């Protein structure tokens, strides 16, 4: 019976550790990864860009329905050259 209790405790500890790691990923890493992927995707199809200010410029991008967005995104100057 002691072995079964020990194995159950190890399983619970493992499940809690995996849940903690996944929650940290979801809270801290996923939003920044999502923003980076979004920025790279939108900058590749950017339109109506402003002047290059240092190494960044403000651009509009196409929405899913192929209309130009009202929002802007900051892109590298080399992206749209």
mmCIF file of C-alpha atoms in Angstrom:
data_model
loop_
_atom_site.group_PDB
_atom_site.id
_atom_site.type_symbol
_atom_site.label_atom_id
_atom_site.label_comp_id
_atom_site.label_asym_id
_atom_site.label_seq_id
_atom_site.Cartn_x
_atom_site.Cartn_y
_atom_site.Cartn_z
ATOM 1 C CA UNK A 1 0.000 0.000 0.000
ATOM 2 C CA UNK A 2 2.901 2.355 0.715
ATOM 3 C CA UNK A 3 4.223 1.892 -2.832
ATOM 4 C CA UNK A 4 0.844 2.761 -4.330
ATOM 5 C CA UNK A 5 0.632 5.911 -2.203
ATOM 6 C CA UNK A 6 4.172 6.899 -3.230
ATOM 7 C CA UNK A 7 3.411 6.402 -6.906
ATOM 8 C CA UNK A 8 0.223 8.434 -6.563
ATOM 9 C CA UNK A 9 2.171 11.239 -4.898
ATOM 10 C CA UNK A 10 4.753 11.221 -7.711
ATOM 11 C CA UNK A 11 1.979 11.317 -10.300
ATOM 12 C CA UNK A 12 0.280 14.248 -8.576
ATOM 13 C CA UNK A 13 3.588 16.135 -8.334
ATOM 14 C CA UNK A 14 4.267 15.493 -12.031
ATOM 15 C CA UNK A 15 0.797 16.650 -13.093
ATOM 16 C CA UNK A 16 1.065 19.808 -10.957
ATOM 17 C CA UNK A 17 4.540 20.562 -12.362
ATOM 18 C CA UNK A 18 3.324 20.136 -15.962
ATOM 19 C CA UNK A 19 0.314 22.358 -15.256
ATOM 20 C CA UNK A 20 2.581 25.030 -13.754
ATOM 21 C CA UNK A 21 4.914 24.972 -16.757
ATOM 22 C CA UNK A 22 2.006 25.174 -19.212
ATOM 23 C CA UNK A 23 0.417 28.050 -17.323
ATOM 24 C CA UNK A 24 3.718 29.966 -17.293
ATOM 25 C CA UNK A 25 4.060 29.392 -21.039
ATOM 26 C CA UNK A 26 0.494 30.542 -21.639
ATOM 27 C CA UNK A 27 0.815 33.661 -19.503
ATOM 28 C CA UNK A 28 4.311 34.850 -20.382
ATOM 29 C CA UNK A 29 5.636 33.330 -23.594
ATOM 30 C CA UNK A 30 2.589 32.785 -25.796
ATOM 31 C CA UNK A 31 1.494 36.462 -26.016
ATOM 32 C CA UNK A 32 4.957 37.616 -27.075
ATOM 33 C CA UNK A 33 5.295 34.789 -29.602
ATOM 34 C CA UNK A 34 1.858 35.573 -30.996
ATOM 35 C CA UNK A 35 2.679 39.282 -31.285
ATOM 36 C CA UNK A 36 5.980 38.552 -33.038
ATOM 37 C CA UNK A 37 4.343 36.216 -35.550
ATOM 38 C CA UNK A 38 1.537 38.726 -36.127
ATOM 39 C CA UNK A 39 3.987 41.587 -36.659
ATOM 40 C CA UNK A 40 6.123 39.584 -39.075
ATOM 41 C CA UNK A 41 3.076 38.492 -41.062
ATOM 42 C CA UNK A 42 1.567 41.974 -41.243
ATOM 43 C CA UNK A 43 4.882 43.648 -42.054
ATOM 44 C CA UNK A 44 5.393 41.356 -45.029
ATOM 45 C CA UNK A 45 2.189 42.708 -46.585
ATOM 46 C CA UNK A 46 2.380 46.250 -45.239
ATOM 47 C CA UNK A 47 1.007 49.209 -47.201
ATOM 48 C CA UNK A 48 0.848 52.954 -46.739
ATOM 49 C CA UNK A 49 4.015 53.121 -44.660
ATOM 50 C CA UNK A 50 5.260 56.359 -43.168
ATOM 51 C CA UNK A 51 8.800 57.636 -43.240
ATOM 52 C CA UNK A 52 11.560 55.569 -41.731
ATOM 53 C CA UNK A 53 12.321 56.876 -38.234
ATOM 54 C CA UNK A 54 15.573 55.249 -37.159
ATOM 55 C CA UNK A 55 15.018 51.610 -38.015
ATOM 56 C CA UNK A 56 11.209 51.470 -37.625
ATOM 57 C CA UNK A 57 8.295 52.828 -39.627
ATOM 58 C CA UNK A 58 4.558 52.876 -39.021
ATOM 59 C CA UNK A 59 2.547 50.906 -41.601
ATOM 60 C CA UNK A 60 -1.009 49.851 -42.298
ATOM 61 C CA UNK A 61 -1.713 46.268 -43.287
ATOM 62 C CA UNK A 62 -4.381 44.261 -45.072
ATOM 63 C CA UNK A 63 -7.215 42.745 -43.050
ATOM 64 C CA UNK A 64 -8.537 39.256 -43.762
ATOM 65 C CA UNK A 65 -11.119 40.702 -46.162
ATOM 66 C CA UNK A 66 -8.282 42.456 -48.088
ATOM 67 C CA UNK A 67 -9.299 45.924 -46.908
ATOM 68 C CA UNK A 68 -6.625 48.245 -45.550
ATOM 69 C CA UNK A 69 -6.598 48.320 -41.762
ATOM 70 C CA UNK A 70 -7.309 51.367 -39.647
ATOM 71 C CA UNK A 71 -4.721 50.134 -37.149
ATOM 72 C CA UNK A 72 -1.005 50.477 -37.685
ATOM 73 C CA UNK A 73 1.962 48.309 -36.827
ATOM 74 C CA UNK A 74 5.643 49.166 -36.406
ATOM 75 C CA UNK A 75 7.815 47.458 -39.046
ATOM 76 C CA UNK A 76 11.525 47.413 -39.790
ATOM 77 C CA UNK A 77 12.559 49.799 -42.547
ATOM 78 C CA UNK A 78 14.105 46.974 -44.621
ATOM 79 C CA UNK A 79 10.812 45.021 -44.677
ATOM 80 C CA UNK A 80 9.062 47.197 -47.231
ATOM 81 C CA UNK A 81 11.969 48.197 -49.466
#
